[in-house]
Amino acid sequence: MRTVDFSPLFRSAIGFDRLFDLAEAAQRVGEESNPPYNIERLDENRFQISVALAGFKPDEVELTVEQNVLTLESRKSDKEERTFLHRGISARNFKRQFTLADHVEVKGASFENGLLVIDLQREIPEAKKPRRIAIGGAGPSNVAQIESAKAA
């Protein structure tokens, strides 16, 4: 896969750092494959991320949010010495990051039957929501008549 070098754009584009970071992160996504996950849109402002974490316990997984980046990280301790004839369930540590849009907040997370479910919601502040602006102007009641002479 080819990679794109954005460094020439940094010389003339100011304030687009976050956009370039997102583009670079999108290039790296294909490299990561563990753990598998789904992202689902529940409605216009609600989303859900489901992550398959077979073999992990809730205390072996850490979920953090910092500056619009949701990070899921495992701390699997492999203290047990076991002999596997076949090992198909991954038990290695991982770190998966999701970039959240502005005003998207994590509302909660639950862990059940090896599936971590993260609930997200977009909450746009009132000041940022669209609002209707009344348009003022001269209407028929504001027009003053200059002369009232009739044409003959």
CSV table of C-alpha atoms in Angstrom, one decimal:
chain,number,residue,atom,x,y,z
A,1,MET,CA,0.0,0.0,0.0
A,2,ARG,CA,1.3,3.5,-0.8
A,3,THR,CA,1.6,6.2,1.8
A,4,VAL,CA,1.1,9.9,1.1
A,5,ASP,CA,3.5,12.4,2.4
A,6,PHE,CA,1.6,15.5,3.7
A,7,SER,CA,4.7,17.5,4.7
A,8,PRO,CA,4.6,19.9,1.6
A,9,LEU,CA,1.1,20.9,2.6
A,10,PHE,CA,2.3,21.9,6.1
A,11,ARG,CA,4.2,24.8,4.5
A,12,SER,CA,1.0,26.5,3.1
A,13,ALA,CA,-1.9,25.1,5.1
A,14,ILE,CA,-2.4,26.6,8.5
A,15,GLY,CA,-4.8,25.1,11.0
A,16,PHE,CA,-5.4,21.8,9.2
A,17,ASP,CA,-3.1,19.7,11.4
A,18,ARG,CA,-6.0,17.7,12.7
A,19,LEU,CA,-7.2,16.9,9.2
A,20,PHE,CA,-3.7,15.7,8.2
A,21,ASP,CA,-3.5,13.6,11.3
A,22,LEU,CA,-6.8,12.0,10.5
A,23,ALA,CA,-5.7,11.2,6.9
A,24,GLU,CA,-2.4,9.6,8.2
A,25,ALA,CA,-4.4,7.6,10.8
A,26,ALA,CA,-6.7,6.3,8.1
A,27,GLN,CA,-3.7,5.0,6.2
A,28,ARG,CA,-2.6,3.0,9.3
A,29,VAL,CA,-6.0,1.5,9.9
A,30,GLY,CA,-5.4,-1.3,7.4
A,31,GLU,CA,-2.4,-2.4,9.3
A,32,GLU,CA,-4.3,-3.2,12.5
A,33,SER,CA,-6.5,-6.3,12.6
A,34,ASN,CA,-6.9,-7.1,16.3
A,35,PRO,CA,-9.4,-7.0,18.0
A,36,PRO,CA,-12.2,-7.1,15.5
A,37,TYR,CA,-15.0,-4.4,16.0
A,38,ASN,CA,-18.2,-3.0,14.6
A,39,ILE,CA,-19.3,0.6,14.5
A,40,GLU,CA,-23.1,1.1,14.3
A,41,ARG,CA,-25.2,4.2,13.9
A,42,LEU,CA,-28.3,3.9,16.1
A,43,ASP,CA,-29.8,7.2,15.0
A,44,GLU,CA,-28.7,10.6,13.9
A,45,ASN,CA,-26.8,11.4,17.1
A,46,ARG,CA,-26.2,8.0,18.7
A,47,PHE,CA,-23.5,5.5,17.8
A,48,GLN,CA,-22.2,2.2,19.2
A,49,ILE,CA,-18.8,0.5,19.0
A,50,SER,CA,-18.8,-3.3,19.7
A,51,VAL,CA,-15.4,-4.9,20.2
A,52,ALA,CA,-14.9,-8.7,20.3
A,53,LEU,CA,-12.6,-9.4,23.3
A,54,ALA,CA,-12.8,-13.2,23.7
A,55,GLY,CA,-10.5,-14.4,26.4
A,56,PHE,CA,-10.2,-11.0,28.2
A,57,LYS,CA,-11.7,-10.0,31.5
A,58,PRO,CA,-13.1,-6.4,32.1
A,59,ASP,CA,-10.2,-5.6,34.5
A,60,GLU,CA,-7.7,-6.4,31.7
A,61,VAL,CA,-9.1,-3.7,29.4
A,62,GLU,CA,-8.7,0.0,29.8
A,63,LEU,CA,-10.9,2.6,28.0
A,64,THR,CA,-9.9,6.3,28.0
A,65,VAL,CA,-10.9,9.5,26.1
A,66,GLU,CA,-8.5,12.3,25.6
A,67,GLN,CA,-8.8,15.2,23.1
A,68,ASN,CA,-11.4,13.5,20.8
A,69,VAL,CA,-9.5,10.2,20.8
A,70,LEU,CA,-11.0,7.1,22.3
A,71,THR,CA,-8.3,4.6,23.2
A,72,LEU,CA,-9.0,0.9,24.0
A,73,GLU,CA,-6.0,-0.9,25.5
A,74,SER,CA,-5.4,-4.3,27.0
A,75,ARG,CA,-3.1,-5.4,29.8
A,76,LYS,CA,-3.3,-9.1,29.5
A,77,SER,CA,-1.0,-10.8,32.0
A,78,ASP,CA,0.2,-14.1,30.6
A,79,LYS,CA,1.5,-15.6,33.9
A,80,GLU,CA,0.0,-19.0,33.3
A,81,GLU,CA,2.3,-21.4,31.5
A,82,ARG,CA,0.0,-23.5,29.4
A,83,THR,CA,0.7,-25.7,26.4
A,84,PHE,CA,-1.6,-25.2,23.5
A,85,LEU,CA,-1.9,-27.6,20.6
A,86,HIS,CA,-3.7,-24.8,18.7
A,87,ARG,CA,-4.1,-21.2,19.7
A,88,GLY,CA,-6.8,-19.5,17.7
A,89,ILE,CA,-8.0,-17.0,20.4
A,90,SER,CA,-5.6,-14.1,20.6
A,91,ALA,CA,-4.3,-13.2,24.0
A,92,ARG,CA,-1.8,-10.6,23.1
A,93,ASN,CA,-1.9,-7.0,24.2
A,94,PHE,CA,-3.4,-4.4,21.8
A,95,LYS,CA,-4.1,-0.8,21.5
A,96,ARG,CA,-6.9,0.5,19.3
A,97,GLN,CA,-7.8,4.1,18.8
A,98,PHE,CA,-11.0,5.7,17.5
A,99,THR,CA,-11.1,9.4,16.5
A,100,LEU,CA,-14.3,11.0,17.7
A,101,ALA,CA,-15.9,14.0,16.0
A,102,ASP,CA,-16.4,17.2,17.9
A,103,HIS,CA,-19.2,17.0,20.4
A,104,VAL,CA,-19.3,13.2,20.4
A,105,GLU,CA,-19.1,11.9,24.0
A,106,VAL,CA,-18.8,8.4,25.5
A,107,LYS,CA,-22.0,7.8,27.5
A,108,GLY,CA,-21.0,4.4,28.9
A,109,ALA,CA,-19.5,0.9,28.2
A,110,SER,CA,-20.5,-2.6,29.1
A,111,PHE,CA,-18.7,-5.9,28.9
A,112,GLU,CA,-20.8,-9.0,28.4
A,113,ASN,CA,-20.1,-12.5,26.9
A,114,GLY,CA,-16.7,-11.4,25.5
A,115,LEU,CA,-18.1,-8.3,23.8
A,116,LEU,CA,-17.3,-4.7,24.9
A,117,VAL,CA,-20.1,-2.3,23.9
A,118,ILE,CA,-19.3,1.4,23.9
A,119,ASP,CA,-22.2,3.9,23.7
A,120,LEU,CA,-21.5,7.3,22.1
A,121,GLN,CA,-23.7,10.3,21.6
A,122,ARG,CA,-23.3,13.6,19.7
A,123,GLU,CA,-24.4,16.5,21.9
A,124,ILE,CA,-24.2,19.8,20.1
A,125,PRO,CA,-24.3,22.8,22.4
A,126,GLU,CA,-27.2,25.2,22.0
A,127,ALA,CA,-24.8,27.9,20.8
A,128,LYS,CA,-23.6,25.7,17.9
A,129,LYS,CA,-27.1,24.5,16.9
A,130,PRO,CA,-28.7,26.0,13.8
A,131,ARG,CA,-31.2,28.8,14.6
A,132,ARG,CA,-33.6,30.8,12.6
A,133,ILE,CA,-32.8,34.5,12.2
A,134,ALA,CA,-35.7,37.0,11.8
A,135,ILE,CA,-35.3,39.2,8.8
A,136,GLY,CA,-36.3,42.8,9.4
A,137,GLY,CA,-37.2,45.2,6.6
A,138,ALA,CA,-39.6,47.7,5.2
A,139,GLY,CA,-43.1,46.2,4.9
A,140,PRO,CA,-46.3,47.8,3.6
A,141,SER,CA,-47.0,49.4,7.0
A,142,ASN,CA,-43.6,51.2,7.1
A,143,VAL,CA,-44.1,53.0,3.7
A,144,ALA,CA,-44.8,56.7,3.9
A,145,GLN,CA,-46.9,58.3,1.2
A,146,ILE,CA,-45.4,61.4,-0.2
A,147,GLU,CA,-48.2,62.8,-2.4
A,148,SER,CA,-51.8,61.9,-2.5
A,149,ALA,CA,-52.9,63.7,-5.7
A,150,LYS,CA,-54.9,61.5,-8.1
A,151,ALA,CA,-54.1,61.3,-11.8
A,152,ALA,CA,-56.8,62.8,-14.0
